[in-house]
Amino acid sequence: MYQLNSESDLPYYQQIIHELIEAIQSGELLPEERLPAERKLAQLYGVNRSTVGRALDELVSLGWLERQQGSGTYISATRIANRKSPQLPWKNLLARPIFVEDPYLAELKTKRNEKDCIDLSSGDLPLSFIQNFNIPSLSWEQVLKMQADLPESGEIHLRHALVNHLKNQYQLSLSAEELLITSGSTQGMSLIFDTLLKPGDVVATENPSFLFSLPWIASNQIELLGIDMDNEGIIAEKLEQQILQRRIKLVYLNPDFQNPTGRLMSLERRQQILAICKKYQIPIVEDDAYGELNFNRPLPRLKSLADEQVIYLGSLSKIFSPHIKIGWVAAPKSLLSSIIDTKIQSERMTDLFSQIIAQNALSASDYLVKQTHLLHFLAQRQAEILHVFSEFSEDWQVQQTSGGLYLYCTWKHQKLHRKDWQIFLKQNLLVAPSFLYCNQCQSMRLNYAHLATYPLEEFKQRLAHCTSILSAKR
């Protein structure tokens, strides 16, 4: 660090900006770490103090640094999705990407290749839980014809199958013309954002939320505004306060088994949120990626309570396989046509074979039977991991859920910092710490379904070891 290129076309203050961002992204500088004083940095870089001050001022305004009066300048703990890109020449942006993967995630992915790791950080079902569905026999001629006839909105038989499925499961009254097939709900979300939002727009969402872990949101210059939650979901009063203070363009919600907390929004809270957003004419995006994984009778979807007010996202990828990327967007026809135009113009295609597989699975006579078996396996695995955590109740707070894939476990004692989660990596116990989804480091998200892949006693021993080390720091 602290090396500037006197032959570069970039001014020194922009070189300092670039170098500090790269050090933050690589993990050389960690969140909440204090930087040397401006005078010291000026000496290290061999420039005037005013040059360093200008660079730090811009990094503070962009969300990479934060100043604490009387204490100094620190690496920001804000989520990567709320950090903005400095306005630098294109050639430099192309040569040195601003938004890269979080260093913790990069290390975690490397750990996954080690044979003795216990990986509970995934967002998918283990392969052993994937139900077996028959795949139709098709000739190459049939496939070519289906591809040639494929509408921009997706395979027509799949859309009709989804209409029936959503009607039976959630009492959602939709037509095939109101559905767009996507490659998972995340693609649907990106299409909606690209269609409705412009740089600088504000999107309100739950805090914590997996949206804060998506670097492409930051690269689109969309500001995410996190609204605190309680056990019933996003807090209505706090949402309304922010609506009055900020120009919120869109509200994004994950009401059923929210990622990462696993919480289920109550019916009363759903009605409160809809009433607030209707009052201020703010559309809602309802992401129902985990709706198929409900152990109980599902609550009404926001879409069914306020059809014209809500854009509905769904996915089958969590049930079929992470490799079968199938989702959908349900929206009023006038809006859906604009979203389809965005999909065409950006050439974001949806694989035909995944659509064929999804259509046959949904239409199978035993689909609900297989889904019931899957939910039984999930409930059993959740009960097992909750039993393990019952032995650590003095240290960890864990709330049972009625579906989904995740348990959210919160440390009850001293404030944790990002570096504390290295303890879990060293034990090859892979979890998703809360700093990936919000500004605090106190919790972790566990995919309890993947516990079926590993010996329960081994998980218990590693959790006990990590808990012991954290307790010793109290």
JSON list of C-alpha atoms in Angstrom, two decimals, residues 239-360:
[
{"chain": "A", "resi": 239, "resn": "LEU", "atom": "CA", "xyz": [-41.50, 2.29, 7.34]},
{"chain": "A", "resi": 240, "resn": "GLU", "atom": "CA", "xyz": [-43.98, 5.18, 7.39]},
{"chain": "A", "resi": 241, "resn": "GLN", "atom": "CA", "xyz": [-41.48, 7.42, 9.18]},
{"chain": "A", "resi": 242, "resn": "GLN", "atom": "CA", "xyz": [-38.91, 6.81, 6.43]},
{"chain": "A", "resi": 243, "resn": "ILE", "atom": "CA", "xyz": [-41.50, 7.35, 3.69]},
{"chain": "A", "resi": 244, "resn": "LEU", "atom": "CA", "xyz": [-42.17, 10.79, 5.17]},
{"chain": "A", "resi": 245, "resn": "GLN", "atom": "CA", "xyz": [-38.46, 11.59, 5.36]},
{"chain": "A", "resi": 246, "resn": "ARG", "atom": "CA", "xyz": [-37.17, 10.05, 2.14]},
{"chain": "A", "resi": 247, "resn": "ARG", "atom": "CA", "xyz": [-38.38, 9.76, -1.47]},
{"chain": "A", "resi": 248, "resn": "ILE", "atom": "CA", "xyz": [-38.86, 6.01, -1.48]},
{"chain": "A", "resi": 249, "resn": "LYS", "atom": "CA", "xyz": [-39.55, 4.71, -4.97]},
{"chain": "A", "resi": 250, "resn": "LEU", "atom": "CA", "xyz": [-40.22, 1.05, -4.19]},
{"chain": "A", "resi": 251, "resn": "VAL", "atom": "CA", "xyz": [-40.67, -1.28, -1.21]},
{"chain": "A", "resi": 252, "resn": "TYR", "atom": "CA", "xyz": [-39.10, -4.73, -1.54]},
{"chain": "A", "resi": 253, "resn": "LEU", "atom": "CA", "xyz": [-40.36, -7.39, 0.90]},
{"chain": "A", "resi": 254, "resn": "ASN", "atom": "CA", "xyz": [-39.69, -11.05, 1.59]},
{"chain": "A", "resi": 255, "resn": "PRO", "atom": "CA", "xyz": [-42.78, -11.80, 3.77]},
{"chain": "A", "resi": 256, "resn": "ASP", "atom": "CA", "xyz": [-42.56, -15.60, 3.92]},
{"chain": "A", "resi": 257, "resn": "PHE", "atom": "CA", "xyz": [-39.43, -17.02, 5.62]},
{"chain": "A", "resi": 258, "resn": "GLN", "atom": "CA", "xyz": [-37.41, -13.90, 5.08]},
{"chain": "A", "resi": 259, "resn": "ASN", "atom": "CA", "xyz": [-33.80, -14.19, 4.03]},
{"chain": "A", "resi": 260, "resn": "PRO", "atom": "CA", "xyz": [-31.77, -14.22, 6.29]},
{"chain": "A", "resi": 261, "resn": "THR", "atom": "CA", "xyz": [-33.99, -14.25, 9.43]},
{"chain": "A", "resi": 262, "resn": "GLY", "atom": "CA", "xyz": [-36.51, -16.91, 8.39]},
{"chain": "A", "resi": 263, "resn": "ARG", "atom": "CA", "xyz": [-39.33, -14.79, 9.84]},
{"chain": "A", "resi": 264, "resn": "LEU", "atom": "CA", "xyz": [-42.94, -15.01, 8.67]},
{"chain": "A", "resi": 265, "resn": "MET", "atom": "CA", "xyz": [-44.81, -11.71, 8.38]},
{"chain": "A", "resi": 266, "resn": "SER", "atom": "CA", "xyz": [-48.13, -11.83, 10.24]},
{"chain": "A", "resi": 267, "resn": "LEU", "atom": "CA", "xyz": [-51.41, -11.23, 8.43]},
{"chain": "A", "resi": 268, "resn": "GLU", "atom": "CA", "xyz": [-52.06, -8.07, 10.45]},
{"chain": "A", "resi": 269, "resn": "ARG", "atom": "CA", "xyz": [-48.63, -6.69, 9.54]},
{"chain": "A", "resi": 270, "resn": "ARG", "atom": "CA", "xyz": [-49.22, -7.48, 5.85]},
{"chain": "A", "resi": 271, "resn": "GLN", "atom": "CA", "xyz": [-52.41, -5.47, 5.95]},
{"chain": "A", "resi": 272, "resn": "GLN", "atom": "CA", "xyz": [-50.69, -2.57, 7.73]},
{"chain": "A", "resi": 273, "resn": "ILE", "atom": "CA", "xyz": [-47.86, -2.42, 5.16]},
{"chain": "A", "resi": 274, "resn": "LEU", "atom": "CA", "xyz": [-50.31, -2.54, 2.26]},
{"chain": "A", "resi": 275, "resn": "ALA", "atom": "CA", "xyz": [-52.35, 0.29, 3.77]},
{"chain": "A", "resi": 276, "resn": "ILE", "atom": "CA", "xyz": [-49.26, 2.49, 4.25]},
{"chain": "A", "resi": 277, "resn": "CYS", "atom": "CA", "xyz": [-47.96, 1.90, 0.73]},
{"chain": "A", "resi": 278, "resn": "LYS", "atom": "CA", "xyz": [-51.41, 2.51, -0.75]},
{"chain": "A", "resi": 279, "resn": "LYS", "atom": "CA", "xyz": [-51.67, 5.78, 1.21]},
{"chain": "A", "resi": 280, "resn": "TYR", "atom": "CA", "xyz": [-48.39, 7.05, -0.29]},
{"chain": "A", "resi": 281, "resn": "GLN", "atom": "CA", "xyz": [-48.79, 5.36, -3.69]},
{"chain": "A", "resi": 282, "resn": "ILE", "atom": "CA", "xyz": [-45.63, 3.26, -3.40]},
{"chain": "A", "resi": 283, "resn": "PRO", "atom": "CA", "xyz": [-45.54, -0.09, -5.26]},
{"chain": "A", "resi": 284, "resn": "ILE", "atom": "CA", "xyz": [-44.41, -3.25, -3.47]},
{"chain": "A", "resi": 285, "resn": "VAL", "atom": "CA", "xyz": [-42.26, -6.08, -4.78]},
{"chain": "A", "resi": 286, "resn": "GLU", "atom": "CA", "xyz": [-43.19, -9.31, -2.97]},
{"chain": "A", "resi": 287, "resn": "ASP", "atom": "CA", "xyz": [-40.43, -11.92, -3.25]},
{"chain": "A", "resi": 288, "resn": "ASP", "atom": "CA", "xyz": [-41.91, -15.33, -2.47]},
{"chain": "A", "resi": 289, "resn": "ALA", "atom": "CA", "xyz": [-38.82, -17.46, -3.18]},
{"chain": "A", "resi": 290, "resn": "TYR", "atom": "CA", "xyz": [-39.45, -19.68, -0.13]},
{"chain": "A", "resi": 291, "resn": "GLY", "atom": "CA", "xyz": [-43.24, -19.89, -0.29]},
{"chain": "A", "resi": 292, "resn": "GLU", "atom": "CA", "xyz": [-43.22, -23.52, -1.43]},
{"chain": "A", "resi": 293, "resn": "LEU", "atom": "CA", "xyz": [-41.39, -24.51, 1.78]},
{"chain": "A", "resi": 294, "resn": "ASN", "atom": "CA", "xyz": [-44.22, -23.83, 4.26]},
{"chain": "A", "resi": 295, "resn": "PHE", "atom": "CA", "xyz": [-44.90, -26.48, 6.90]},
{"chain": "A", "resi": 296, "resn": "ASN", "atom": "CA", "xyz": [-48.36, -25.04, 7.64]},
{"chain": "A", "resi": 297, "resn": "ARG", "atom": "CA", "xyz": [-51.26, -23.53, 5.75]},
{"chain": "A", "resi": 298, "resn": "PRO", "atom": "CA", "xyz": [-49.90, -20.45, 3.96]},
{"chain": "A", "resi": 299, "resn": "LEU", "atom": "CA", "xyz": [-51.00, -16.92, 4.79]},
{"chain": "A", "resi": 300, "resn": "PRO", "atom": "CA", "xyz": [-52.54, -14.78, 2.02]},
{"chain": "A", "resi": 301, "resn": "ARG", "atom": "CA", "xyz": [-49.96, -13.33, -0.33]},
{"chain": "A", "resi": 302, "resn": "LEU", "atom": "CA", "xyz": [-49.63, -9.56, -0.52]},
{"chain": "A", "resi": 303, "resn": "LYS", "atom": "CA", "xyz": [-50.51, -9.99, -4.20]},
{"chain": "A", "resi": 304, "resn": "SER", "atom": "CA", "xyz": [-53.84, -11.60, -3.34]},
{"chain": "A", "resi": 305, "resn": "LEU", "atom": "CA", "xyz": [-54.64, -8.83, -0.83]},
{"chain": "A", "resi": 306, "resn": "ALA", "atom": "CA", "xyz": [-53.81, -5.95, -3.20]},
{"chain": "A", "resi": 307, "resn": "ASP", "atom": "CA", "xyz": [-53.40, -7.18, -6.78]},
{"chain": "A", "resi": 308, "resn": "GLU", "atom": "CA", "xyz": [-52.70, -3.89, -8.58]},
{"chain": "A", "resi": 309, "resn": "GLN", "atom": "CA", "xyz": [-50.38, -2.64, -5.85]},
{"chain": "A", "resi": 310, "resn": "VAL", "atom": "CA", "xyz": [-47.99, -5.61, -5.76]},
{"chain": "A", "resi": 311, "resn": "ILE", "atom": "CA", "xyz": [-45.47, -7.10, -8.19]},
{"chain": "A", "resi": 312, "resn": "TYR", "atom": "CA", "xyz": [-45.12, -10.76, -7.27]},
{"chain": "A", "resi": 313, "resn": "LEU", "atom": "CA", "xyz": [-41.92, -12.77, -7.62]},
{"chain": "A", "resi": 314, "resn": "GLY", "atom": "CA", "xyz": [-41.76, -16.53, -7.21]},
{"chain": "A", "resi": 315, "resn": "SER", "atom": "CA", "xyz": [-39.30, -19.34, -7.74]},
{"chain": "A", "resi": 316, "resn": "LEU", "atom": "CA", "xyz": [-39.14, -23.10, -8.07]},
{"chain": "A", "resi": 317, "resn": "SER", "atom": "CA", "xyz": [-35.33, -23.20, -7.91]},
{"chain": "A", "resi": 318, "resn": "LYS", "atom": "CA", "xyz": [-35.34, -23.82, -4.15]},
{"chain": "A", "resi": 319, "resn": "ILE", "atom": "CA", "xyz": [-37.35, -27.03, -4.69]},
{"chain": "A", "resi": 320, "resn": "PHE", "atom": "CA", "xyz": [-36.00, -28.45, -7.93]},
{"chain": "A", "resi": 321, "resn": "SER", "atom": "CA", "xyz": [-32.31, -27.60, -7.85]},
{"chain": "A", "resi": 322, "resn": "PRO", "atom": "CA", "xyz": [-30.07, -24.52, -7.93]},
{"chain": "A", "resi": 323, "resn": "HIS", "atom": "CA", "xyz": [-29.23, -25.65, -11.47]},
{"chain": "A", "resi": 324, "resn": "ILE", "atom": "CA", "xyz": [-32.89, -25.45, -12.59]},
{"chain": "A", "resi": 325, "resn": "LYS", "atom": "CA", "xyz": [-33.30, -21.68, -12.57]},
{"chain": "A", "resi": 326, "resn": "ILE", "atom": "CA", "xyz": [-37.04, -21.07, -12.90]},
{"chain": "A", "resi": 327, "resn": "GLY", "atom": "CA", "xyz": [-38.93, -18.15, -11.46]},
{"chain": "A", "resi": 328, "resn": "TRP", "atom": "CA", "xyz": [-41.66, -15.75, -12.50]},
{"chain": "A", "resi": 329, "resn": "VAL", "atom": "CA", "xyz": [-42.87, -12.18, -12.32]},
{"chain": "A", "resi": 330, "resn": "ALA", "atom": "CA", "xyz": [-46.59, -11.52, -11.94]},
{"chain": "A", "resi": 331, "resn": "ALA", "atom": "CA", "xyz": [-47.58, -7.92, -12.65]},
{"chain": "A", "resi": 332, "resn": "PRO", "atom": "CA", "xyz": [-50.35, -5.90, -14.32]},
{"chain": "A", "resi": 333, "resn": "LYS", "atom": "CA", "xyz": [-50.18, -6.38, -18.10]},
{"chain": "A", "resi": 334, "resn": "SER", "atom": "CA", "xyz": [-49.18, -2.80, -18.87]},
{"chain": "A", "resi": 335, "resn": "LEU", "atom": "CA", "xyz": [-46.20, -3.00, -16.50]},
{"chain": "A", "resi": 336, "resn": "LEU", "atom": "CA", "xyz": [-45.31, -6.56, -17.47]},
{"chain": "A", "resi": 337, "resn": "SER", "atom": "CA", "xyz": [-44.91, -5.56, -21.12]},
{"chain": "A", "resi": 338, "resn": "SER", "atom": "CA", "xyz": [-42.24, -3.02, -20.07]},
{"chain": "A", "resi": 339, "resn": "ILE", "atom": "CA", "xyz": [-40.45, -5.65, -17.96]},
{"chain": "A", "resi": 340, "resn": "ILE", "atom": "CA", "xyz": [-40.51, -8.05, -20.93]},
{"chain": "A", "resi": 341, "resn": "ASP", "atom": "CA", "xyz": [-39.01, -5.30, -23.12]},
{"chain": "A", "resi": 342, "resn": "THR", "atom": "CA", "xyz": [-36.20, -4.90, -20.59]},
{"chain": "A", "resi": 343, "resn": "LYS", "atom": "CA", "xyz": [-35.57, -8.65, -20.68]},
{"chain": "A", "resi": 344, "resn": "ILE", "atom": "CA", "xyz": [-35.43, -8.66, -24.49]},
{"chain": "A", "resi": 345, "resn": "GLN", "atom": "CA", "xyz": [-33.20, -5.61, -24.76]},
{"chain": "A", "resi": 346, "resn": "SER", "atom": "CA", "xyz": [-30.74, -6.92, -22.18]},
{"chain": "A", "resi": 347, "resn": "GLU", "atom": "CA", "xyz": [-30.77, -10.41, -23.77]},
{"chain": "A", "resi": 348, "resn": "ARG", "atom": "CA", "xyz": [-31.44, -12.15, -20.45]},
{"chain": "A", "resi": 349, "resn": "MET", "atom": "CA", "xyz": [-32.75, -15.48, -21.67]},
{"chain": "A", "resi": 350, "resn": "THR", "atom": "CA", "xyz": [-34.44, -18.28, -19.70]},
{"chain": "A", "resi": 351, "resn": "ASP", "atom": "CA", "xyz": [-33.36, -21.81, -20.52]},
{"chain": "A", "resi": 352, "resn": "LEU", "atom": "CA", "xyz": [-35.99, -23.84, -22.45]},
{"chain": "A", "resi": 353, "resn": "PHE", "atom": "CA", "xyz": [-35.05, -27.18, -20.87]},
{"chain": "A", "resi": 354, "resn": "SER", "atom": "CA", "xyz": [-35.54, -25.77, -17.35]},
{"chain": "A", "resi": 355, "resn": "GLN", "atom": "CA", "xyz": [-39.00, -24.59, -18.40]},
{"chain": "A", "resi": 356, "resn": "ILE", "atom": "CA", "xyz": [-39.89, -28.03, -19.79]},
{"chain": "A", "resi": 357, "resn": "ILE", "atom": "CA", "xyz": [-38.73, -29.74, -16.59]},
{"chain": "A", "resi": 358, "resn": "ALA", "atom": "CA", "xyz": [-40.65, -27.28, -14.39]},
{"chain": "A", "resi": 359, "resn": "GLN", "atom": "CA", "xyz": [-43.85, -27.65, -16.42]},
{"chain": "A", "resi": 360, "resn": "ASN", "atom": "CA", "xyz": [-43.76, -31.45, -16.22]}
]
